[in-house]
PDB file of C-alpha atoms and ligand atoms in Angstrom:
ATOM      1  CA  UNK A   1     -12.604   3.882 -14.145  1.00  0.00           C
ATOM      2  CA  UNK A   2      -9.009   3.029 -13.317  1.00  0.00           C
ATOM      3  CA  UNK A   3      -8.331   1.171 -10.174  1.00  0.00           C
ATOM      4  CA  UNK A   4      -4.605   2.171  -9.855  1.00  0.00           C
ATOM      5  CA  UNK A   5      -2.776   1.357  -6.742  1.00  0.00           C
ATOM      6  CA  UNK A   6      -0.950   4.459  -5.912  1.00  0.00           C
ATOM      7  CA  UNK A   7      -3.067   6.200  -3.514  1.00  0.00           C
ATOM      8  CA  UNK A   8      -3.853   3.110  -1.403  1.00  0.00           C
ATOM      9  CA  UNK A   9      -0.225   2.254  -1.713  1.00  0.00           C
ATOM     10  CA  UNK A  10       0.757   5.542  -0.349  1.00  0.00           C
ATOM     11  CA  UNK A  11      -1.598   4.990   2.524  1.00  0.00           C
ATOM     12  CA  UNK A  12      -0.232   1.646   3.543  1.00  0.00           C
ATOM     13  CA  UNK A  13       3.260   2.742   3.163  1.00  0.00           C
ATOM     14  CA  UNK A  14       2.979   5.973   5.437  1.00  0.00           C
ATOM     15  CA  UNK A  15       1.446   3.541   8.121  1.00  0.00           C
ATOM     16  CA  UNK A  16       4.436   1.022   7.523  1.00  0.00           C
ATOM     17  CA  UNK A  17       7.044   3.879   7.880  1.00  0.00           C
ATOM     18  CA  UNK A  18       5.515   4.943  11.169  1.00  0.00           C
ATOM     19  CA  UNK A  19       5.682   1.230  12.584  1.00  0.00           C
ATOM     20  CA  UNK A  20       9.157   1.112  11.202  1.00  0.00           C
ATOM     21  CA  UNK A  21      10.148   4.248  13.054  1.00  0.00           C
ATOM     22  CA  UNK A  22       9.038   2.626  16.346  1.00  0.00           C
ATOM     23  CA  UNK A  23      11.124  -0.559  15.400  1.00  0.00           C
ATOM     24  CA  UNK A  24      14.166   1.589  14.693  1.00  0.00           C
ATOM     25  CA  UNK A  25      13.976   3.291  18.272  1.00  0.00           C
ATOM     26  CA  UNK A  26      14.010  -0.280  19.534  1.00  0.00           C
ATOM     27  CA  UNK A  27      16.784  -1.268  17.468  1.00  0.00           C
ATOM     28  CA  UNK A  28      14.805  -3.936  15.775  1.00  0.00           C
ATOM     29  CA  UNK A  29      15.733  -4.934  12.199  1.00  0.00           C
ATOM     30  CA  UNK A  30      13.259  -6.354   9.837  1.00  0.00           C
ATOM     31  CA  UNK A  31      14.089  -9.699   8.285  1.00  0.00           C
ATOM     32  CA  UNK A  32      12.203 -11.318   5.439  1.00  0.00           C
ATOM     33  CA  UNK A  33      12.840 -14.877   4.279  1.00  0.00           C
ATOM     34  CA  UNK A  34      11.464 -16.075   0.784  1.00  0.00           C
ATOM     35  CA  UNK A  35      11.804 -19.543  -0.660  1.00  0.00           C
ATOM     36  CA  UNK A  36      11.615 -20.160  -4.379  1.00  0.00           C
ATOM     37  CA  UNK A  37      11.827 -23.569  -6.108  1.00  0.00           C
ATOM     38  CA  UNK A  38      12.134 -23.237  -9.846  1.00  0.00           C
ATOM     39  CA  UNK A  39      11.872 -20.169 -11.928  1.00  0.00           C
ATOM     40  CA  UNK A  40       8.355 -18.930 -12.079  1.00  0.00           C
ATOM     41  CA  UNK A  41       8.186 -15.472 -13.840  1.00  0.00           C
ATOM     42  CA  UNK A  42       6.016 -13.835 -11.322  1.00  0.00           C
ATOM     43  CA  UNK A  43       7.837 -14.991  -8.384  1.00  0.00           C
ATOM     44  CA  UNK A  44      11.071 -13.561  -9.721  1.00  0.00           C
ATOM     45  CA  UNK A  45       9.382 -10.372 -10.149  1.00  0.00           C
ATOM     46  CA  UNK A  46       7.865 -10.420  -6.678  1.00  0.00           C
ATOM     47  CA  UNK A  47      11.400 -11.163  -5.249  1.00  0.00           C
ATOM     48  CA  UNK A  48      12.900  -8.148  -7.041  1.00  0.00           C
ATOM     49  CA  UNK A  49       9.943  -5.902  -5.926  1.00  0.00           C
ATOM     50  CA  UNK A  50      10.360  -7.178  -2.225  1.00  0.00           C
ATOM     51  CA  UNK A  51      14.120  -6.686  -2.206  1.00  0.00           C
ATOM     52  CA  UNK A  52      13.878  -3.259  -3.389  1.00  0.00           C
ATOM     53  CA  UNK A  53      11.371  -2.457  -0.572  1.00  0.00           C
ATOM     54  CA  UNK A  54      12.974  -4.211   2.073  1.00  0.00           C
ATOM     55  CA  UNK A  55      16.264  -2.541   1.421  1.00  0.00           C
ATOM     56  CA  UNK A  56      14.583   0.931   1.417  1.00  0.00           C
ATOM     57  CA  UNK A  57      13.296   0.007   4.946  1.00  0.00           C
ATOM     58  CA  UNK A  58      16.830  -0.863   6.051  1.00  0.00           C
ATOM     59  CA  UNK A  59      15.885  -4.246   6.488  1.00  0.00           C
ATOM     60  CA  UNK A  60      17.247  -7.695   5.519  1.00  0.00           C
ATOM     61  CA  UNK A  61      15.981  -9.830   2.607  1.00  0.00           C
ATOM     62  CA  UNK A  62      17.076 -13.421   2.844  1.00  0.00           C
ATOM     63  CA  UNK A  63      16.311 -15.152  -0.603  1.00  0.00           C
ATOM     64  CA  UNK A  64      16.565 -19.008  -0.867  1.00  0.00           C
ATOM     65  CA  UNK A  65      16.394 -20.337  -4.269  1.00  0.00           C
ATOM     66  CA  UNK A  66      16.257 -23.997  -5.418  1.00  0.00           C
ATOM     67  CA  UNK A  67      15.926 -25.896  -8.729  1.00  0.00           C
ATOM     68  CA  UNK A  68      12.985 -28.035  -9.419  1.00  0.00           C
ATOM     69  CA  UNK A  69      15.244 -31.075  -9.555  1.00  0.00           C
ATOM     70  CA  UNK A  70      17.346 -30.403  -6.228  1.00  0.00           C
ATOM     71  CA  UNK A  71      16.960 -33.105  -3.644  1.00  0.00           C
ATOM     72  CA  UNK A  72      13.956 -32.744  -1.560  1.00  0.00           C
ATOM     73  CA  UNK A  73      15.327 -33.564   1.732  1.00  0.00           C
ATOM     74  CA  UNK A  74      18.340 -31.117   1.207  1.00  0.00           C
ATOM     75  CA  UNK A  75      15.849 -28.359   0.258  1.00  0.00           C
ATOM     76  CA  UNK A  76      13.855 -29.145   3.490  1.00  0.00           C
ATOM     77  CA  UNK A  77      16.994 -29.262   5.736  1.00  0.00           C
ATOM     78  CA  UNK A  78      18.206 -25.813   4.391  1.00  0.00           C
ATOM     79  CA  UNK A  79      14.857 -24.076   4.922  1.00  0.00           C
ATOM     80  CA  UNK A  80      14.794 -25.576   8.467  1.00  0.00           C
ATOM     81  CA  UNK A  81      18.157 -23.902   9.266  1.00  0.00           C
ATOM     82  CA  UNK A  82      16.808 -20.581   8.526  1.00  0.00           C
ATOM     83  CA  UNK A  83      13.413 -21.170  10.491  1.00  0.00           C
ATOM     84  CA  UNK A  84      15.451 -21.429  13.748  1.00  0.00           C
ATOM     85  CA  UNK A  85      16.382 -17.867  13.366  1.00  0.00           C
ATOM     86  CA  UNK A  86      13.500 -16.061  15.207  1.00  0.00           C
ATOM     87  CA  UNK A  87      14.693 -12.540  14.318  1.00  0.00           C
ATOM     88  CA  UNK A  88      13.134 -13.487  10.820  1.00  0.00           C
ATOM     89  CA  UNK A  89       9.556 -11.847  11.070  1.00  0.00           C
ATOM     90  CA  UNK A  90       7.949 -13.370   8.042  1.00  0.00           C
ATOM     91  CA  UNK A  91       8.319 -16.499   5.700  1.00  0.00           C
ATOM     92  CA  UNK A  92       7.158 -16.533   2.063  1.00  0.00           C
ATOM     93  CA  UNK A  93       6.962 -19.672   0.028  1.00  0.00           C
ATOM     94  CA  UNK A  94       6.739 -18.486  -3.592  1.00  0.00           C
ATOM     95  CA  UNK A  95       4.278 -20.235  -5.574  1.00  0.00           C
ATOM     96  CA  UNK A  96       3.568 -22.170  -7.979  1.00  0.00           C
ATOM     97  CA  UNK A  97       6.078 -24.954  -8.471  1.00  0.00           C
ATOM     98  CA  UNK A  98       5.687 -28.382  -9.830  1.00  0.00           C
ATOM     99  CA  UNK A  99       6.528 -30.748  -6.854  1.00  0.00           C
ATOM    100  CA  UNK A 100       3.177 -30.658  -4.735  1.00  0.00           C
ATOM    101  CA  UNK A 101       4.680 -33.129  -2.142  1.00  0.00           C
ATOM    102  CA  UNK A 102       7.480 -30.867  -1.424  1.00  0.00           C
ATOM    103  CA  UNK A 103       5.142 -27.925  -1.528  1.00  0.00           C
ATOM    104  CA  UNK A 104       2.913 -29.463   1.084  1.00  0.00           C
ATOM    105  CA  UNK A 105       5.958 -30.321   3.316  1.00  0.00           C
ATOM    106  CA  UNK A 106       7.269 -26.678   3.143  1.00  0.00           C
ATOM    107  CA  UNK A 107       3.820 -25.236   3.878  1.00  0.00           C
ATOM    108  CA  UNK A 108       3.657 -27.006   7.052  1.00  0.00           C
ATOM    109  CA  UNK A 109       7.097 -26.379   8.421  1.00  0.00           C
ATOM    110  CA  UNK A 110       6.481 -22.657   8.186  1.00  0.00           C
ATOM    111  CA  UNK A 111       5.483 -21.651  11.639  1.00  0.00           C
ATOM    112  CA  UNK A 112       1.961 -20.063  12.000  1.00  0.00           C
ATOM    113  CA  UNK A 113       2.977 -16.839  13.396  1.00  0.00           C
ATOM    114  CA  UNK A 114       5.360 -16.029  10.456  1.00  0.00           C
ATOM    115  CA  UNK A 115       3.350 -17.658   7.698  1.00  0.00           C
ATOM    116  CA  UNK A 116       2.802 -14.578   5.714  1.00  0.00           C
ATOM    117  CA  UNK A 117       0.777 -16.127   2.929  1.00  0.00           C
ATOM    118  CA  UNK A 118      -1.270 -18.510   5.333  1.00  0.00           C
ATOM    119  CA  UNK A 119       0.051 -21.679   3.586  1.00  0.00           C
ATOM    120  CA  UNK A 120       0.388 -23.718   6.905  1.00  0.00           C
ATOM    121  CA  UNK A 121      -2.534 -26.204   7.873  1.00  0.00           C
ATOM    122  CA  UNK A 122      -3.458 -24.024  10.769  1.00  0.00           C
ATOM    123  CA  UNK A 123      -3.730 -20.945   8.744  1.00  0.00           C
ATOM    124  CA  UNK A 124      -5.647 -22.831   6.165  1.00  0.00           C
ATOM    125  CA  UNK A 125      -8.078 -24.149   8.653  1.00  0.00           C
ATOM    126  CA  UNK A 126      -8.668 -20.642  10.014  1.00  0.00           C
ATOM    127  CA  UNK A 127      -9.652 -19.408   6.543  1.00  0.00           C
ATOM    128  CA  UNK A 128     -11.853 -22.527   5.860  1.00  0.00           C
ATOM    129  CA  UNK A 129     -13.729 -21.171   8.817  1.00  0.00           C
ATOM    130  CA  UNK A 130     -14.072 -17.912   7.367  1.00  0.00           C
ATOM    131  CA  UNK A 131     -11.800 -16.449  10.260  1.00  0.00           C
ATOM    132  CA  UNK A 132      -9.386 -13.951   8.665  1.00  0.00           C
ATOM    133  CA  UNK A 133      -7.972 -12.699  11.957  1.00  0.00           C
ATOM    134  CA  UNK A 134      -4.558 -14.253  11.377  1.00  0.00           C
ATOM    135  CA  UNK A 135      -2.356 -14.004   8.275  1.00  0.00           C
ATOM    136  CA  UNK A 136      -4.341 -14.505   4.981  1.00  0.00           C
ATOM    137  CA  UNK A 137      -2.811 -14.917   1.387  1.00  0.00           C
ATOM    138  CA  UNK A 138      -1.692 -11.417   0.631  1.00  0.00           C
ATOM    139  CA  UNK A 139      -2.630 -11.295  -3.180  1.00  0.00           C
ATOM    140  CA  UNK A 140      -6.117 -12.230  -2.426  1.00  0.00           C
ATOM    141  CA  UNK A 141      -6.381  -9.417   0.419  1.00  0.00           C
ATOM    142  CA  UNK A 142      -4.940  -6.964  -1.873  1.00  0.00           C
ATOM    143  CA  UNK A 143      -7.469  -7.553  -4.730  1.00  0.00           C
ATOM    144  CA  UNK A 144     -10.232  -6.974  -1.964  1.00  0.00           C
ATOM    145  CA  UNK A 145      -8.660  -3.994  -0.297  1.00  0.00           C
ATOM    146  CA  UNK A 146      -8.215  -2.073  -3.774  1.00  0.00           C
ATOM    147  CA  UNK A 147     -11.965  -2.595  -4.431  1.00  0.00           C
ATOM    148  CA  UNK A 148     -12.826  -1.443  -0.950  1.00  0.00           C
ATOM    149  CA  UNK A 149     -10.461   1.563  -1.238  1.00  0.00           C
ATOM    150  CA  UNK A 150     -12.543   2.739  -4.383  1.00  0.00           C
ATOM    151  CA  UNK A 151     -15.733   2.185  -2.306  1.00  0.00           C
ATOM    152  CA  UNK A 152     -17.060  -0.760  -3.904  1.00  0.00           C
ATOM    153  CA  UNK A 153     -19.515  -2.753  -1.698  1.00  0.00           C
ATOM    154  CA  UNK A 154     -19.785  -6.502  -2.746  1.00  0.00           C
ATOM    155  CA  UNK A 155     -22.748  -7.386  -0.583  1.00  0.00           C
ATOM    156  CA  UNK A 156     -25.219  -9.563  -2.811  1.00  0.00           C
ATOM    157  CA  UNK A 157     -22.967  -8.975  -5.769  1.00  0.00           C
ATOM    158  CA  UNK A 158     -21.944 -11.526  -8.439  1.00  0.00           C
ATOM    159  CA  UNK A 159     -18.187 -12.330  -8.349  1.00  0.00           C
ATOM    160  CA  UNK A 160     -16.249 -14.497 -10.652  1.00  0.00           C
ATOM    161  CA  UNK A 161     -12.970 -15.645  -9.659  1.00  0.00           C
ATOM    162  CA  UNK A 162     -10.850 -17.217 -12.364  1.00  0.00           C
ATOM    163  CA  UNK A 163      -8.333 -19.134 -10.382  1.00  0.00           C
ATOM    164  CA  UNK A 164      -8.311 -22.007  -7.988  1.00  0.00           C
ATOM    165  CA  UNK A 165      -5.153 -22.000  -6.247  1.00  0.00           C
ATOM    166  CA  UNK A 166      -4.272 -22.100  -2.531  1.00  0.00           C
ATOM    167  CA  UNK A 167      -2.824 -18.469  -2.502  1.00  0.00           C
ATOM    168  CA  UNK A 168      -5.278 -16.600  -4.626  1.00  0.00           C
ATOM    169  CA  UNK A 169      -8.431 -18.304  -5.945  1.00  0.00           C
ATOM    170  CA  UNK A 170      -9.729 -20.376  -2.824  1.00  0.00           C
ATOM    171  CA  UNK A 171      -9.038 -17.872  -0.322  1.00  0.00           C
ATOM    172  CA  UNK A 172     -10.105 -14.948  -2.203  1.00  0.00           C
ATOM    173  CA  UNK A 173     -13.504 -16.735  -2.860  1.00  0.00           C
ATOM    174  CA  UNK A 174     -14.075 -17.393   0.936  1.00  0.00           C
ATOM    175  CA  UNK A 175     -12.936 -13.792   1.532  1.00  0.00           C
ATOM    176  CA  UNK A 176     -15.607 -12.722  -0.910  1.00  0.00           C
ATOM    177  CA  UNK A 177     -18.341 -14.961   0.707  1.00  0.00           C
ATOM    178  CA  UNK A 178     -17.461 -13.345   3.961  1.00  0.00           C
ATOM    179  CA  UNK A 179     -18.213  -9.850   2.228  1.00  0.00           C
ATOM    180  CA  UNK A 180     -21.714 -11.543   1.405  1.00  0.00           C
ATOM    181  CA  UNK A 181     -20.954 -11.794  -2.410  1.00  0.00           C
ATOM    182  CA  UNK A 182     -22.211 -14.666  -4.447  1.00  0.00           C
ATOM    183  CA  UNK A 183     -19.223 -16.492  -5.682  1.00  0.00           C
ATOM    184  CA  UNK A 184     -18.265 -18.507  -8.821  1.00  0.00           C
ATOM    185  CA  UNK A 185     -15.119 -20.164  -9.314  1.00  0.00           C
ATOM    186  CA  UNK A 186     -13.838 -20.772 -12.631  1.00  0.00           C
ATOM    187  CA  UNK A 187     -10.334 -22.150 -13.888  1.00  0.00           C
ATOM    188  CA  UNK A 188      -8.659 -23.433 -16.877  1.00  0.00           C
ATOM    189  CA  UNK A 189     -11.055 -26.198 -17.704  1.00  0.00           C
ATOM    190  CA  UNK A 190     -14.133 -24.152 -17.377  1.00  0.00           C
ATOM    191  CA  UNK A 191     -16.362 -24.083 -20.303  1.00  0.00           C
ATOM    192  CA  UNK A 192     -17.746 -20.913 -21.891  1.00  0.00           C
ATOM    193  CA  UNK A 193     -15.757 -18.250 -19.771  1.00  0.00           C
ATOM    194  CA  UNK A 194     -17.287 -15.648 -21.926  1.00  0.00           C
ATOM    195  CA  UNK A 195     -20.960 -16.210 -20.857  1.00  0.00           C
ATOM    196  CA  UNK A 196     -19.763 -16.678 -17.060  1.00  0.00           C
ATOM    197  CA  UNK A 197     -18.046 -13.148 -17.334  1.00  0.00           C
ATOM    198  CA  UNK A 198     -20.980 -11.643 -18.924  1.00  0.00           C
ATOM    199  CA  UNK A 199     -23.167 -13.171 -16.099  1.00  0.00           C
ATOM    200  CA  UNK A 200     -21.034 -11.621 -13.231  1.00  0.00           C
ATOM    201  CA  UNK A 201     -20.345  -8.194 -12.164  1.00  0.00           C
ATOM    202  CA  UNK A 202     -16.999  -8.396 -10.624  1.00  0.00           C
ATOM    203  CA  UNK A 203     -14.196 -10.447 -12.450  1.00  0.00           C
ATOM    204  CA  UNK A 204     -10.918 -11.620 -10.621  1.00  0.00           C
ATOM    205  CA  UNK A 205      -8.686 -13.113 -12.836  1.00  0.00           C
ATOM    206  CA  UNK A 206      -5.335 -14.842 -12.281  1.00  0.00           C
ATOM    207  CA  UNK A 207      -5.055 -17.478 -15.203  1.00  0.00           C
ATOM    208  CA  UNK A 208      -1.613 -16.330 -15.871  1.00  0.00           C
ATOM    209  CA  UNK A 209      -1.969 -16.075 -19.631  1.00  0.00           C
ATOM    210  CA  UNK A 210      -0.761 -12.675 -20.890  1.00  0.00           C
ATOM    211  CA  UNK A 211      -3.346 -10.493 -22.628  1.00  0.00           C
ATOM    212  CA  UNK A 212      -5.655 -13.519 -22.885  1.00  0.00           C
ATOM    213  CA  UNK A 213      -9.107 -11.516 -22.406  1.00  0.00           C
ATOM    214  CA  UNK A 214      -9.846  -9.047 -25.110  1.00  0.00           C
ATOM    215  CA  UNK A 215     -12.924  -6.616 -25.104  1.00  0.00           C
ATOM    216  CA  UNK A 216     -15.231  -9.313 -26.571  1.00  0.00           C
ATOM    217  CA  UNK A 217     -15.304 -10.918 -23.072  1.00  0.00           C
ATOM    218  CA  UNK A 218     -16.641  -8.086 -21.105  1.00  0.00           C
ATOM    219  CA  UNK A 219     -19.562  -5.661 -21.038  1.00  0.00           C
ATOM    220  CA  UNK A 220     -20.091  -1.994 -19.528  1.00  0.00           C
ATOM    221  CA  UNK A 221     -21.171  -3.450 -16.090  1.00  0.00           C
ATOM    222  CA  UNK A 222     -17.938  -5.448 -15.447  1.00  0.00           C
ATOM    223  CA  UNK A 223     -15.507  -4.436 -12.824  1.00  0.00           C
ATOM    224  CA  UNK A 224     -12.243  -6.138 -13.536  1.00  0.00           C
ATOM    225  CA  UNK A 225      -9.447  -7.076 -11.010  1.00  0.00           C
ATOM    226  CA  UNK A 226      -6.481  -8.410 -12.808  1.00  0.00           C
ATOM    227  CA  UNK A 227      -4.340 -10.198 -10.532  1.00  0.00           C
ATOM    228  CA  UNK A 228      -1.692 -11.884 -12.682  1.00  0.00           C
ATOM    229  CA  UNK A 229       1.692 -10.639 -13.469  1.00  0.00           C
ATOM    230  CA  UNK A 230       2.803 -12.280 -16.774  1.00  0.00           C
ATOM    231  CA  UNK A 231       5.487 -11.738 -19.303  1.00  0.00           C
ATOM    232  CA  UNK A 232       5.185 -10.896 -22.745  1.00  0.00           C
ATOM    233  CA  UNK A 233       7.735  -9.394 -25.186  1.00  0.00           C
ATOM    234  CA  UNK A 234       9.973  -7.790 -22.585  1.00  0.00           C
ATOM    235  CA  UNK A 235       6.999  -6.349 -20.542  1.00  0.00           C
ATOM    236  CA  UNK A 236       4.915  -7.079 -17.330  1.00  0.00           C
ATOM    237  CA  UNK A 237       1.257  -7.683 -18.338  1.00  0.00           C
ATOM    238  CA  UNK A 238      -1.877  -9.045 -16.760  1.00  0.00           C
ATOM    239  CA  UNK A 239      -4.638 -11.488 -18.093  1.00  0.00           C
ATOM    240  CA  UNK A 240      -6.442  -8.742 -19.724  1.00  0.00           C
ATOM    241  CA  UNK A 241      -5.662  -6.871 -22.900  1.00  0.00           C
ATOM    242  CA  UNK A 242      -5.806  -3.700 -21.084  1.00  0.00           C
ATOM    243  CA  UNK A 243      -5.858  -1.044 -24.108  1.00  0.00           C
ATOM    244  CA  UNK A 244      -8.733  -2.841 -25.827  1.00  0.00           C
ATOM    245  CA  UNK A 245     -10.743  -3.363 -22.558  1.00  0.00           C
ATOM    246  CA  UNK A 246     -10.265  -0.208 -20.552  1.00  0.00           C
ATOM    247  CA  UNK A 247     -12.960   1.936 -22.335  1.00  0.00           C
ATOM    248  CA  UNK A 248     -15.533  -0.903 -22.559  1.00  0.00           C
ATOM    249  CA  UNK A 249     -15.720  -1.985 -18.873  1.00  0.00           C
ATOM    250  CA  UNK A 250     -16.889   0.115 -15.587  1.00  0.00           C
ATOM    251  CA  UNK A 251     -13.711  -0.332 -13.957  1.00  0.00           C
ATOM    252  CA  UNK A 252     -10.395  -2.126 -14.333  1.00  0.00           C
ATOM    253  CA  UNK A 253      -7.189  -2.639 -12.238  1.00  0.00           C
ATOM    254  CA  UNK A 254      -4.050  -2.065 -14.509  1.00  0.00           C
ATOM    255  CA  UNK A 255      -0.817  -4.417 -14.348  1.00  0.00           C
ATOM    256  CA  UNK A 256       1.724  -3.253 -13.592  1.00  0.00           C
ATOM    257  CA  UNK A 257       0.514  -0.552 -11.050  1.00  0.00           C
ATOM    258  CA  UNK A 258      -2.576  -2.378  -9.552  1.00  0.00           C
ATOM    259  CA  UNK A 259      -2.905  -5.497  -7.307  1.00  0.00           C
ATOM    260  CA  UNK A 260       0.690  -6.247  -7.469  1.00  0.00           C
ATOM    261  CA  UNK A 261       1.731  -3.136  -5.787  1.00  0.00           C
ATOM    262  CA  UNK A 262      -0.751  -3.368  -3.060  1.00  0.00           C
ATOM    263  CA  UNK A 263       0.490  -6.874  -2.455  1.00  0.00           C
ATOM    264  CA  UNK A 264       3.859  -5.607  -1.898  1.00  0.00           C
ATOM    265  CA  UNK A 265       2.922  -2.884   0.500  1.00  0.00           C
ATOM    266  CA  UNK A 266       0.633  -5.355   2.503  1.00  0.00           C
ATOM    267  CA  UNK A 267       3.353  -7.796   2.868  1.00  0.00           C
ATOM    268  CA  UNK A 268       5.542  -5.238   4.608  1.00  0.00           C
ATOM    269  CA  UNK A 269       2.584  -4.296   6.854  1.00  0.00           C
ATOM    270  CA  UNK A 270       2.183  -8.089   7.586  1.00  0.00           C
ATOM    271  CA  UNK A 271       5.757  -8.620   8.612  1.00  0.00           C
ATOM    272  CA  UNK A 272       6.163  -5.487  10.646  1.00  0.00           C
ATOM    273  CA  UNK A 273       3.380  -6.715  12.778  1.00  0.00           C
ATOM    274  CA  UNK A 274       5.511  -9.569  13.950  1.00  0.00           C
ATOM    275  CA  UNK A 275       7.828  -7.312  15.907  1.00  0.00           C
ATOM    276  CA  UNK A 276       5.323  -5.201  17.622  1.00  0.00           C
TER     277      UNK A 276
HETATM  278  N1  GUE B 301       3.101 -17.464  -2.408  1.00  0.00           N
HETATM  279  C1  GUE B 301       2.892 -16.584  -3.142  1.00  0.00           C
HETATM  280  N2  GUE B 301       2.269 -15.475  -2.958  1.00  0.00           N
HETATM  281  C2  GUE B 301       2.420 -14.363  -3.896  1.00  0.00           C
HETATM  282  O1  GUE B 301       1.692 -13.238  -3.588  1.00  0.00           O
HETATM  283  C3  GUE B 301       3.041 -14.667  -5.182  1.00  0.00           C
HETATM  284  C4  GUE B 301       3.474 -15.710  -5.320  1.00  0.00           C
HETATM  285  N3  GUE B 301       3.555 -16.782  -4.291  1.00  0.00           N
HETATM  286  N4  GUE B 301       4.338 -16.087  -6.308  1.00  0.00           N
HETATM  287  C5  GUE B 301       4.393 -15.051  -7.433  1.00  0.00           C
HETATM  288  C6  GUE B 301       3.229 -14.123  -7.579  1.00  0.00           C
HETATM  289  C7  GUE B 301       3.556 -12.880  -8.218  1.00  0.00           C
HETATM  290  N5  GUE B 301       3.331 -11.816  -7.119  1.00  0.00           N
HETATM  291  C8  GUE B 301       3.636 -10.481  -7.483  1.00  0.00           C
HETATM  292  C9  GUE B 301       3.393  -9.514  -6.459  1.00  0.00           C
HETATM  293  C10 GUE B 301       3.825  -8.130  -6.590  1.00  0.00           C
HETATM  294  C11 GUE B 301       4.409  -7.757  -7.817  1.00  0.00           C
HETATM  295  C12 GUE B 301       4.813  -6.229  -7.992  1.00  0.00           C
HETATM  296  O2  GUE B 301       5.348  -5.497  -7.029  1.00  0.00           O
HETATM  297  N6  GUE B 301       4.427  -5.706  -8.959  1.00  0.00           N
HETATM  298  C13 GUE B 301       4.457  -4.445  -9.274  1.00  0.00           C
HETATM  299  C14 GUE B 301       5.880  -4.007 -10.144  1.00  0.00           C
HETATM  300  C15 GUE B 301       5.935  -4.872 -11.434  1.00  0.00           C
HETATM  301  C16 GUE B 301       7.143  -4.299 -12.108  1.00  0.00           C
HETATM  302  O3  GUE B 301       8.513  -4.507 -11.831  1.00  0.00           O
HETATM  303  O4  GUE B 301       7.080  -3.749 -13.139  1.00  0.00           O
HETATM  304  C17 GUE B 301       3.282  -3.918 -10.150  1.00  0.00           C
HETATM  305  O5  GUE B 301       2.466  -4.733 -10.564  1.00  0.00           O
HETATM  306  O6  GUE B 301       3.073  -2.656 -10.296  1.00  0.00           O
HETATM  307  C18 GUE B 301       4.630  -8.664  -8.845  1.00  0.00           C
HETATM  308  C19 GUE B 301       4.297 -10.003  -8.445  1.00  0.00           C
HETATM  309  C20 GUE B 301       3.062 -12.363  -6.037  1.00  0.00           C
HETATM  310  N7  GUE B 301       2.891 -13.495  -6.207  1.00  0.00           N
END
């Protein structure tokens, strides 16, 4: 089965437009601030996707872009200036980038209420507590929502998460735990990914290597959620060599047209809630 985004995306977008109508009546304009340091491909793609969407909502997209070697204090000062503007309903710090010290400082100046991807220490503490009532990392949420939309119940199921980042692997693993799944976390240094994949039913991958997993990795029980957006030969592609794998597995989400599209719609949903 193909776990495509379109029906769930339409459902979320419909709800979003209804909220937007309410906001328009109150003369409220939606404003999103994103911060990028460096030139990560997925981040640039996300920016383009968000820009189009925010514009279609008549909102405003404020995009801050810095180089990896820009002065750290200047970056922080610039960001702080925008944070004073409380007409901005959501703040997104795009990841990954190299400077971890700067990343951590930026994470924690983003205030909790507008912390769309739950990077601030208070947001993270709630997630650690398996309390997902505030903002949660949207890509992780999108992966889970896509499966739920197609009726999958993760209770007691073996799930393998191939990623250990703050915005994908860690929060997704905790969200899966909350769904009563049995979770294994793998990463770039994991040995024998093949047998790990064969020993699990649900495979969530965000290793960021274009077309890395061919059909030899999977069996007919696997349900594959491809979270990555990589670039290869002028095209957007996931971690899974889709054409080779699609007929072998039980279900797979495509890239593009899968998790990324849900992520974008859910981000809009999250930011709209600030203004209600
Ligand atoms: N803090 C943080 N949170 C993120 O969620 C995050 C991030 N940093 N850094 C970069 C990656 C990448 N990412 C995408 C989300 C949606 C699309 C998207 O809209 N994709 C569409 C369109 C792609 C196209 O233009 O073909 C699709 O897959 O169908 C792409 C990429 C979020 N990321």
